[in-house]
CSV table of C-alpha atoms and ligand atoms in Angstrom, one decimal:
chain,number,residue,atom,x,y,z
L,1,UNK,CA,118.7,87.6,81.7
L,2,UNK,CA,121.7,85.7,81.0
L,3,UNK,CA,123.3,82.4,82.6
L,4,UNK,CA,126.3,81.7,81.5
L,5,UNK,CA,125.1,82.9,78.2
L,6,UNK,CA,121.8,81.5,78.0
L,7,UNK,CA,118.5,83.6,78.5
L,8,UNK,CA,116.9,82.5,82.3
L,9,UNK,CA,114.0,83.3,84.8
L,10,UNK,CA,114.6,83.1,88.5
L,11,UNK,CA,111.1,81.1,88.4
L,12,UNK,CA,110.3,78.4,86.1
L,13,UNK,CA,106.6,77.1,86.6
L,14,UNK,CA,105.3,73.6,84.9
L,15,UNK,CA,101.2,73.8,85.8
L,16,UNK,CA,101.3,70.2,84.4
L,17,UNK,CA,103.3,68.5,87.0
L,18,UNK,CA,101.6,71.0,90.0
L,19,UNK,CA,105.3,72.8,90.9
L,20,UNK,CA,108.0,75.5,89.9
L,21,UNK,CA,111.7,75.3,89.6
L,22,UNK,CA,113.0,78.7,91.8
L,23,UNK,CA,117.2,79.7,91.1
L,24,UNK,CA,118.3,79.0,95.1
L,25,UNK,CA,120.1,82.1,95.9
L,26,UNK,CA,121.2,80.8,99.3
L,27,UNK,CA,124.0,78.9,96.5
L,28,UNK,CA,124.8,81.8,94.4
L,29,UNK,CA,127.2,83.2,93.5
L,30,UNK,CA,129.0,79.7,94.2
L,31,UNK,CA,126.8,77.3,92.4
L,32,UNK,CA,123.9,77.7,89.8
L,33,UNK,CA,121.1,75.1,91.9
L,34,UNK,CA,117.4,75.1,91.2
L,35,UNK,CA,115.0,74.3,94.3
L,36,UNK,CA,111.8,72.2,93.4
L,37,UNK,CA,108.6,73.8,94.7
L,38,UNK,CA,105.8,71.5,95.0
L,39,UNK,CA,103.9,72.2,97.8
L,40,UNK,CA,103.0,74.9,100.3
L,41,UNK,CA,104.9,74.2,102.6
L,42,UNK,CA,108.4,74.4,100.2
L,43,UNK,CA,106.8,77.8,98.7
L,44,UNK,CA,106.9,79.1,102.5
L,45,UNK,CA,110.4,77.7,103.2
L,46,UNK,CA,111.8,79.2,100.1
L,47,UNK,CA,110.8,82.8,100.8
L,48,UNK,CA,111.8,82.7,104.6
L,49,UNK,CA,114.9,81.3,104.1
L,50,UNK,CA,115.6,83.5,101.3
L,51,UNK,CA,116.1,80.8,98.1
L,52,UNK,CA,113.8,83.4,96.6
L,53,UNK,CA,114.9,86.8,97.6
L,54,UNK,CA,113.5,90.7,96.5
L,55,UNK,CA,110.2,92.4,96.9
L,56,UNK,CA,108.7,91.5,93.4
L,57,UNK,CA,110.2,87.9,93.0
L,58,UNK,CA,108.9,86.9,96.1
L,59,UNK,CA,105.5,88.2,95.5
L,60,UNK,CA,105.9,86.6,92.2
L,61,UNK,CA,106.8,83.0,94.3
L,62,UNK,CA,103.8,83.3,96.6
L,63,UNK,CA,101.6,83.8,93.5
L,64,UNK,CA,102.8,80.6,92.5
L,65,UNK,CA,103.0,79.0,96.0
L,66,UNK,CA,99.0,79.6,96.1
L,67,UNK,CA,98.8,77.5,92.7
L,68,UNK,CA,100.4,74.6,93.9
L,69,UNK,CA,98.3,75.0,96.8
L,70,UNK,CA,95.1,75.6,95.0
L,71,UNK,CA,96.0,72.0,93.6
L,72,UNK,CA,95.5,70.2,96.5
L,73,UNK,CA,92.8,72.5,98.5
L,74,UNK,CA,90.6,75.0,95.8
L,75,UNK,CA,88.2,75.9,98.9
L,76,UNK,CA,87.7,79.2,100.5
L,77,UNK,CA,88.9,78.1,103.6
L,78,UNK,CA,92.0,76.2,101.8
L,79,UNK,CA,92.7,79.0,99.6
L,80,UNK,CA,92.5,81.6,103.1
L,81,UNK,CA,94.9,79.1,105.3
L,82,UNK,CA,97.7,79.1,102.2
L,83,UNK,CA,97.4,82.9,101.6
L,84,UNK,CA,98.0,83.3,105.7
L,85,UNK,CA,101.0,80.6,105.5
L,86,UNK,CA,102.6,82.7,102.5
L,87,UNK,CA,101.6,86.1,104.4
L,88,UNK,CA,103.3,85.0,107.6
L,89,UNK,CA,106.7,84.1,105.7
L,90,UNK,CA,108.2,88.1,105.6
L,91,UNK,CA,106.8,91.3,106.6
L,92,UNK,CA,108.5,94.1,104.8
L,93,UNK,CA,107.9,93.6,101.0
L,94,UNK,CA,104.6,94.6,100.1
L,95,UNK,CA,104.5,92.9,96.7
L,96,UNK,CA,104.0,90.2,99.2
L,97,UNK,CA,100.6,90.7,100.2
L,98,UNK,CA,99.4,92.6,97.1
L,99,UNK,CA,100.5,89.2,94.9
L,100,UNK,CA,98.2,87.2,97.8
L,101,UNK,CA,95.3,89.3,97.7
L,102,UNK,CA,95.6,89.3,93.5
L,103,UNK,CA,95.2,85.6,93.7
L,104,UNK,CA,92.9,85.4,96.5
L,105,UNK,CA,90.4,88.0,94.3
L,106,UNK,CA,91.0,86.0,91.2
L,107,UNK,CA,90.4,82.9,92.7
L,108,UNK,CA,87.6,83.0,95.0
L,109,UNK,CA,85.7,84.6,92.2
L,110,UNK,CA,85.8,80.9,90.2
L,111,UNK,CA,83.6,77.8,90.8
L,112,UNK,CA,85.6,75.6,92.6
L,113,UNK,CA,86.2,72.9,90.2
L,114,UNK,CA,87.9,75.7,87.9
L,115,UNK,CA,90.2,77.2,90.6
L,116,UNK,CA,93.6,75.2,90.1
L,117,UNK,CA,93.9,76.1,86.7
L,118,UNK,CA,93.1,79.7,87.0
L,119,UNK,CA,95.2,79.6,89.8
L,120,UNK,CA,98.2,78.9,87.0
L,121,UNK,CA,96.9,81.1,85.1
L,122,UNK,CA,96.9,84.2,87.3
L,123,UNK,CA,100.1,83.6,88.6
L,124,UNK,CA,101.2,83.7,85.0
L,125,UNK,CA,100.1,86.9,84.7
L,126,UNK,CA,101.7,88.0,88.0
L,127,UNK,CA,105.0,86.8,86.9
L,128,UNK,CA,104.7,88.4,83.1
L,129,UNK,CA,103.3,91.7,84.7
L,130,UNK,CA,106.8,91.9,86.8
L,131,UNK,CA,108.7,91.6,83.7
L,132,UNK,CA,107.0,93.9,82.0
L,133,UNK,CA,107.1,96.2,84.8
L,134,UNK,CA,111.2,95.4,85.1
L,135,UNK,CA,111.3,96.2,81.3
L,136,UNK,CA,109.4,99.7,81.6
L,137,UNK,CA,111.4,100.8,85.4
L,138,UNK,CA,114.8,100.2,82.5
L,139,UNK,CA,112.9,102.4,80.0
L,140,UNK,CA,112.2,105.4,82.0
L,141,UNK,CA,115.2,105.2,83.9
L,142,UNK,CA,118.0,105.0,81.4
L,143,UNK,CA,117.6,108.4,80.3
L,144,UNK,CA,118.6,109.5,83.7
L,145,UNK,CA,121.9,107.5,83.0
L,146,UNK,CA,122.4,109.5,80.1
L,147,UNK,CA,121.9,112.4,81.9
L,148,UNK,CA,125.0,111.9,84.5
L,149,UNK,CA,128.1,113.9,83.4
L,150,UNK,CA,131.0,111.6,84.7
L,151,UNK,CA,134.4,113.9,85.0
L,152,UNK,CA,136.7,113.4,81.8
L,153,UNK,CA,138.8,110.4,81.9
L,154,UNK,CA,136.0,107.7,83.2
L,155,UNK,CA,132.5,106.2,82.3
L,156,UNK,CA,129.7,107.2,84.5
L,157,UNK,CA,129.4,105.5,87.7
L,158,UNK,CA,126.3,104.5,89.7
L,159,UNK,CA,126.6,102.7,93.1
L,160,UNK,CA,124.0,100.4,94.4
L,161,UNK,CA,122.8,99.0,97.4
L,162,UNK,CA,121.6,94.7,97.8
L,163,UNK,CA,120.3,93.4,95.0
L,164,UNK,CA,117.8,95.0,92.8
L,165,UNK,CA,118.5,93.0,90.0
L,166,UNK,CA,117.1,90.2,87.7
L,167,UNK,CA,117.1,88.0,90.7
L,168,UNK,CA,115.0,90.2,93.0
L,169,UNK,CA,112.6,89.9,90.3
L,170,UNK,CA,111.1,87.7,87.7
L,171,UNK,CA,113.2,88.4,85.3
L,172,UNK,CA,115.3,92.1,83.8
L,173,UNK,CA,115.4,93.9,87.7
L,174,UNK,CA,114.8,96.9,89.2
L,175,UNK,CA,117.6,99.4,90.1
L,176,UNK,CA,119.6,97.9,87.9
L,177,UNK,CA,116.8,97.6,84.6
L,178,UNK,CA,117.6,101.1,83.5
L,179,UNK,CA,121.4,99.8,83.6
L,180,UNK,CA,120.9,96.8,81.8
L,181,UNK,CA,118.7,99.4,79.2
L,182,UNK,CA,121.4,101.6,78.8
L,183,UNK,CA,124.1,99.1,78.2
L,184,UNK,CA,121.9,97.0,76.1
L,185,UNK,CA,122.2,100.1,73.9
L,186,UNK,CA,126.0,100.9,74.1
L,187,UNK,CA,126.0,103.6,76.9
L,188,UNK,CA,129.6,102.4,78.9
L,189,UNK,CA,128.4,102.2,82.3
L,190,UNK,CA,130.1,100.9,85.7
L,191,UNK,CA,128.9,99.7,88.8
L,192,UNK,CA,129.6,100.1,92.6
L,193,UNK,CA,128.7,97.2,94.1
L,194,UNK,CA,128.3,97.7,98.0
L,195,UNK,CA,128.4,94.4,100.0
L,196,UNK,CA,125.3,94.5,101.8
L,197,UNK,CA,126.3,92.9,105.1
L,198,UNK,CA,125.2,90.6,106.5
L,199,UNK,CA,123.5,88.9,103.9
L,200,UNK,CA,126.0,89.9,101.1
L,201,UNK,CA,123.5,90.6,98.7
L,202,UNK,CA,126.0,92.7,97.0
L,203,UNK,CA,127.7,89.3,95.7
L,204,UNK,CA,124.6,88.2,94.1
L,205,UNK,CA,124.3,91.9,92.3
L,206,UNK,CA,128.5,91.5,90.9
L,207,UNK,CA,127.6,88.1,89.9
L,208,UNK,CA,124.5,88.7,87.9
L,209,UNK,CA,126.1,91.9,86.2
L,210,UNK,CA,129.4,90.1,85.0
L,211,UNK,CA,126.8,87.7,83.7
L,212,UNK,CA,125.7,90.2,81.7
L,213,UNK,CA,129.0,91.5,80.8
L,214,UNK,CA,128.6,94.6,82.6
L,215,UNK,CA,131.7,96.2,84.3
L,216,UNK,CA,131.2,96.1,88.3
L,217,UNK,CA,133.7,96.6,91.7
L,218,UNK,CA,132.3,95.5,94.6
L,219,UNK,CA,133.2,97.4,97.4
L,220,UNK,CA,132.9,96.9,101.7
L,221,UNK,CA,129.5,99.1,103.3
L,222,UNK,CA,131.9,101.5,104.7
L,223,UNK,CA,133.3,102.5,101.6
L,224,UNK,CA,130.0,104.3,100.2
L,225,UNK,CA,130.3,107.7,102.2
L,226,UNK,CA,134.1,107.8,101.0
L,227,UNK,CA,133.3,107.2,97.6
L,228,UNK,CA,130.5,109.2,97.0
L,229,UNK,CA,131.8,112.4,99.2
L,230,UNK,CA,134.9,111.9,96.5
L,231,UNK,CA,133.0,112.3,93.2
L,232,UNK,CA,133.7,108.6,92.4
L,233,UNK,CA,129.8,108.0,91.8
L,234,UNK,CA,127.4,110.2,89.9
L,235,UNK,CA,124.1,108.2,90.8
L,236,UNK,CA,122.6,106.2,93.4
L,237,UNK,CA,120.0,103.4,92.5
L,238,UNK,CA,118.3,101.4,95.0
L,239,UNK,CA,115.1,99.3,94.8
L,240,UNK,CA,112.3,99.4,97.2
L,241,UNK,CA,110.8,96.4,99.4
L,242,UNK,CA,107.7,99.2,100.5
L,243,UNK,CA,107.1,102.8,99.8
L,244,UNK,CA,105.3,104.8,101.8
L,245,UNK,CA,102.3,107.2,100.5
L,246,UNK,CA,104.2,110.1,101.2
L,247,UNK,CA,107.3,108.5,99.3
L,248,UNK,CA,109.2,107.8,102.0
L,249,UNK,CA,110.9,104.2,101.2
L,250,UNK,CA,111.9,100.7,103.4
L,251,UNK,CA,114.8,99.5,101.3
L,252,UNK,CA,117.6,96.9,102.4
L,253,UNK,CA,119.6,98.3,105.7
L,254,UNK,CA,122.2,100.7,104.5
L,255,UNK,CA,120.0,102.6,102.1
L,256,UNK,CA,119.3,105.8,104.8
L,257,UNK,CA,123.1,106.3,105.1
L,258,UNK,CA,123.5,106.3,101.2
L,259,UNK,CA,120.7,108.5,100.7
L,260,UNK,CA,122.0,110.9,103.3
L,261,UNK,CA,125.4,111.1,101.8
L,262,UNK,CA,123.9,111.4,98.2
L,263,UNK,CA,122.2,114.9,99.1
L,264,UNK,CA,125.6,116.0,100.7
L,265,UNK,CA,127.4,115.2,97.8
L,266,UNK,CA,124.7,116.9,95.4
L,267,UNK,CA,124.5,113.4,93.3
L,268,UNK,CA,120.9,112.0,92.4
L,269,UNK,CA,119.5,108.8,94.6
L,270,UNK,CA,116.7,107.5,92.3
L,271,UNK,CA,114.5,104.5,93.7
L,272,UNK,CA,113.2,102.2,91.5
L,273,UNK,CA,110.5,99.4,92.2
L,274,UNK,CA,107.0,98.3,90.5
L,275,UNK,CA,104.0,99.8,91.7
L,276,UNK,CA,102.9,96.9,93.3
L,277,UNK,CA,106.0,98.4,96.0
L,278,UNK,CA,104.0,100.8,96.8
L,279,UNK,CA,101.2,100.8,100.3
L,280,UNK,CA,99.5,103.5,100.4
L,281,UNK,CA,98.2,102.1,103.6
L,282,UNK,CA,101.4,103.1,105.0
L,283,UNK,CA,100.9,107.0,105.2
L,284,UNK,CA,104.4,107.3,105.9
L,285,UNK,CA,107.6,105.8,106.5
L,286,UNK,CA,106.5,104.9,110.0
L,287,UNK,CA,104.1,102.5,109.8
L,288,UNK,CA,106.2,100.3,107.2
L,289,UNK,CA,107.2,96.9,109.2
L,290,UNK,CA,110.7,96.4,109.3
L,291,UNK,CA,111.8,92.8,109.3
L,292,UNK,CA,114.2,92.0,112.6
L,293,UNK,CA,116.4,88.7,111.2
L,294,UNK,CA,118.3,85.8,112.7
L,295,UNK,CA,121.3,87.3,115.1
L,296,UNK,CA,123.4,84.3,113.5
L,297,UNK,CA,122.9,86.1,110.0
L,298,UNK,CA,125.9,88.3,111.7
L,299,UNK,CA,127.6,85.9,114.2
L,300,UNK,CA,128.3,82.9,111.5
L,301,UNK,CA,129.9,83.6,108.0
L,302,UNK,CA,129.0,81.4,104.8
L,303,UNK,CA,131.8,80.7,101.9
L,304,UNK,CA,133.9,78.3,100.3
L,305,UNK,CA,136.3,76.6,101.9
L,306,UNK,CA,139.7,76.1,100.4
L,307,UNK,CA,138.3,73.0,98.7
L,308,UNK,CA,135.7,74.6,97.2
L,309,UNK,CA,133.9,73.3,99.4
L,310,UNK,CA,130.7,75.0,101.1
L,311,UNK,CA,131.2,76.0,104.8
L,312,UNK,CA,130.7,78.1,107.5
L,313,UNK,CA,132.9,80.4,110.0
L,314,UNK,CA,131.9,81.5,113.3
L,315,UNK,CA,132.9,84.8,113.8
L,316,UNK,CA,131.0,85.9,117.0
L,317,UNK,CA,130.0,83.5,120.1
L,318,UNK,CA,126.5,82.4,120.0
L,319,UNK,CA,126.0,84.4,123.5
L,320,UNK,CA,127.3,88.0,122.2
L,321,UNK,CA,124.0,90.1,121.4
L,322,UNK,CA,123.1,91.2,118.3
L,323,UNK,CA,120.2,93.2,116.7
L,324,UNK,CA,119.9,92.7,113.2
L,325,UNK,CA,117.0,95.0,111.1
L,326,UNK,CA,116.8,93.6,107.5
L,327,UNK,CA,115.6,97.6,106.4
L,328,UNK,CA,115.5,100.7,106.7
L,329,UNK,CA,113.4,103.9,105.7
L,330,UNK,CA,114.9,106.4,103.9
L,331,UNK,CA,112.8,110.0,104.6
L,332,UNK,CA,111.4,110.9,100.8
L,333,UNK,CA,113.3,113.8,101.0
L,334,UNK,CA,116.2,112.5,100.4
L,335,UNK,CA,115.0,111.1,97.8
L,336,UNK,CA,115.6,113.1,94.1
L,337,UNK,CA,112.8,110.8,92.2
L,338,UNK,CA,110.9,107.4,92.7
L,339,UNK,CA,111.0,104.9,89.1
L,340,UNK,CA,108.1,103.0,88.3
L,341,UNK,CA,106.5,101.2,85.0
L,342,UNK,CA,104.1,104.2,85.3
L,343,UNK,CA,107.4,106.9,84.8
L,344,UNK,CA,109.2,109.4,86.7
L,345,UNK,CA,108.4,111.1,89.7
L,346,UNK,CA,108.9,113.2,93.1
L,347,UNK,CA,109.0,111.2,96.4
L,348,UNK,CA,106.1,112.8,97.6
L,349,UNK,CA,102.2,112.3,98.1
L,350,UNK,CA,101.4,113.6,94.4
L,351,UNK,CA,104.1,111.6,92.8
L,352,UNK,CA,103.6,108.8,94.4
L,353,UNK,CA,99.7,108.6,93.7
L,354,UNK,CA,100.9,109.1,89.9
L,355,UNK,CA,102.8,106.4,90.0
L,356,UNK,CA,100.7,103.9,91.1
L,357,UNK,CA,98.0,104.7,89.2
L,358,UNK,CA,99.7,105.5,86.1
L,359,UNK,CA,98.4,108.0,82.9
L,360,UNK,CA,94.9,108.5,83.3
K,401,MRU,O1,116.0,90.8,102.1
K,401,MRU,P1,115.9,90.8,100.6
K,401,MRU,O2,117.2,90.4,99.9
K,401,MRU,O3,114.7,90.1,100.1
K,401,MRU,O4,115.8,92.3,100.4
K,401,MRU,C1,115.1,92.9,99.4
K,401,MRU,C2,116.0,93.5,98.4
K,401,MRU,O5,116.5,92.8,97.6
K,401,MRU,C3,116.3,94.9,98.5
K,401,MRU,O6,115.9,95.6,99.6
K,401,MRU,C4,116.0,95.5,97.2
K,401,MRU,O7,116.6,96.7,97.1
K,401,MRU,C5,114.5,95.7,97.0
K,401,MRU,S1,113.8,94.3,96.2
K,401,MRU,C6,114.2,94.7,94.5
């Protein structure tokens, strides 16, 4: 997607000098920064501390963590230790795991001496697979967007939740791929943004649409129920961070409460995520590990100051207690229909085994 014009990836690998350039989102949507990745250790730090953010694009960095690994250690026992390193970093997304066990398969399957550069080479792929998964989530989901009947008088108007756009991914998003689609092709759209305390995902979502030219308001948490409940939004979209087998999905905290107020209102709450979202491990909701995050992510606020400068506000004393779940899981049936590069389909057992496994 675009940069101030100019076509970008959130990941830019160069297999000849043993790193990758990630887009630091711990600077946007202040200050366009690229973090060098050149060793194991920097792979780890990025996805903890969130410079690389969003199920696919951090299963997408941990592929290429384990190639800048695999550069200094190609053994089994090397290639096990950096695999349990990238594993440790988050717990939610399952693209995680599923990237890790991709390269591990890959990899331990080579002679040693050939393992570094099919280590490049299989991360690659990972990172190409997600943007063609992005491109086909937009393909079968923008004809639900020409579906929506906005009243007389406006454009249609989908709200969504964190960031599941080009920068959760590798490159062209999740939730917001059908958007991008459909606009690409002239459909007037607009987008809710909600604000996605306390991380403020939601900035990262306003910035990367009015990069792409594509009308946006963001909008405080709270203001979801209201909005919806008043016919101001004809379609939720949300991506996915792990869905369960029976379609029930963990999603950024906040989701639930949209879903719930979608099914009152009668207005559709698609999900959207690759296939490599989905466990089917996890036979339901329940077994889905929800990430518990820094009390300070709430206590201290991060800005500009009024020099422009970077800086931080505490808000809340370091003493005051705070619990601070990074997801939730919205019940499948709440949900109207789960997106994948595989097509359309309930939230439940059936659909979700389709769309894993895609046409026969
Ligand atoms: O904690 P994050 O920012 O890594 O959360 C993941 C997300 O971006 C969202 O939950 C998203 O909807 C799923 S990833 C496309």
């Amino acid at each position: 997607m675009l940069i101030d014009g100019v076509a970008t990836r959130t990941v830019r690998a160069d297999p000849a000098a043993g790193l990758i350039e990630v887009l630091d989102q711990t600077a946007l949507p202040h200050q366009v920064r690229w973090v060098v990745v050149d060793t194991l250790a920097a792979a780890a730090h990025a996805i903890t501390t969130m410079q690389v953010r969003g199920a696919p694009l951090i299963g997408a960095t941990a592929a290429y963590g384990m190639a800048v690994a695999a550069g200094r250690d190609a053994s089994d026992a090397g290639l096990h230790a950096a695999a349990a390193t990238l594993a440790a970093t988050r717990p939610t997304a399952v693209n995680l795991s599923w990237a890790l066990h991709r390269m591990l398969g890959r990899l331990l399957a080579e002679p040693l001496p050939d393992r570094a550069i099919w280590a490049w080479r299989e991360a690659d792929a990972i990172a190409e697979h997600d943007v063609a998964a992005s491109t086909a989530i937009g393909a079968h989901g923008e004809p639900l967007l020409r579906r929506l009947r906005p009243p007389a008088g406006r454009p249609a108007s989908v709200l969504t939740h964190c960031n599941a756009g080009w920068l959760a991914t590798v490159d062209r998003g999740t939730a917001l791929a059908p958007v991008y689609a459909a606009t690409d092709a002239g459909l007037e759209l607009h987008v809710w943004v909600s604000e996605t305390r306390p991380r403020n995902q939601g900035l990262l979502t306003a910035w990367e649409l009015d990069q792409q030219g594509v009308p946006c308001t963001v909008i405080a948490d709270n203001a979801c129920g209201e909005l919806i409940r008043s016919g101001q939004v004809d379609a939720v979209l949300v991506g996915a961070d792990r869905i369960a087998a029976n379609g029930d999905v963990a999603n950024k905290i906040g989701t639930y409460l949209k879903a719930l107020a979608c099914v009152d209102a009668g207005i559709p709450c698609y999900v959207l995520a690759p296939a490599s979202t989905i466990d089917i491990g996890s036979l339901t909701g329940a077994a889905i590990p929800i990430e518990e995050r820094d009390g300070d992510e709430l206590r201290v606020v991060h800005g500009l100051d009024a020099a422009g400068e970077a800086s931080s506000v505490r808000q809340l004393a370091a003493e005051v207690p705070v619990y601070n779940p990074a997801f939730d899981v919205t019940p499948a049936r709440l949900i109207t229909a789960i997106v994948t590069e595989h097509g359309v389909a309930p939230a439940t057992t059936d659909g979700v085994s389709r769309l894993m496994r895609g046409p026969a």
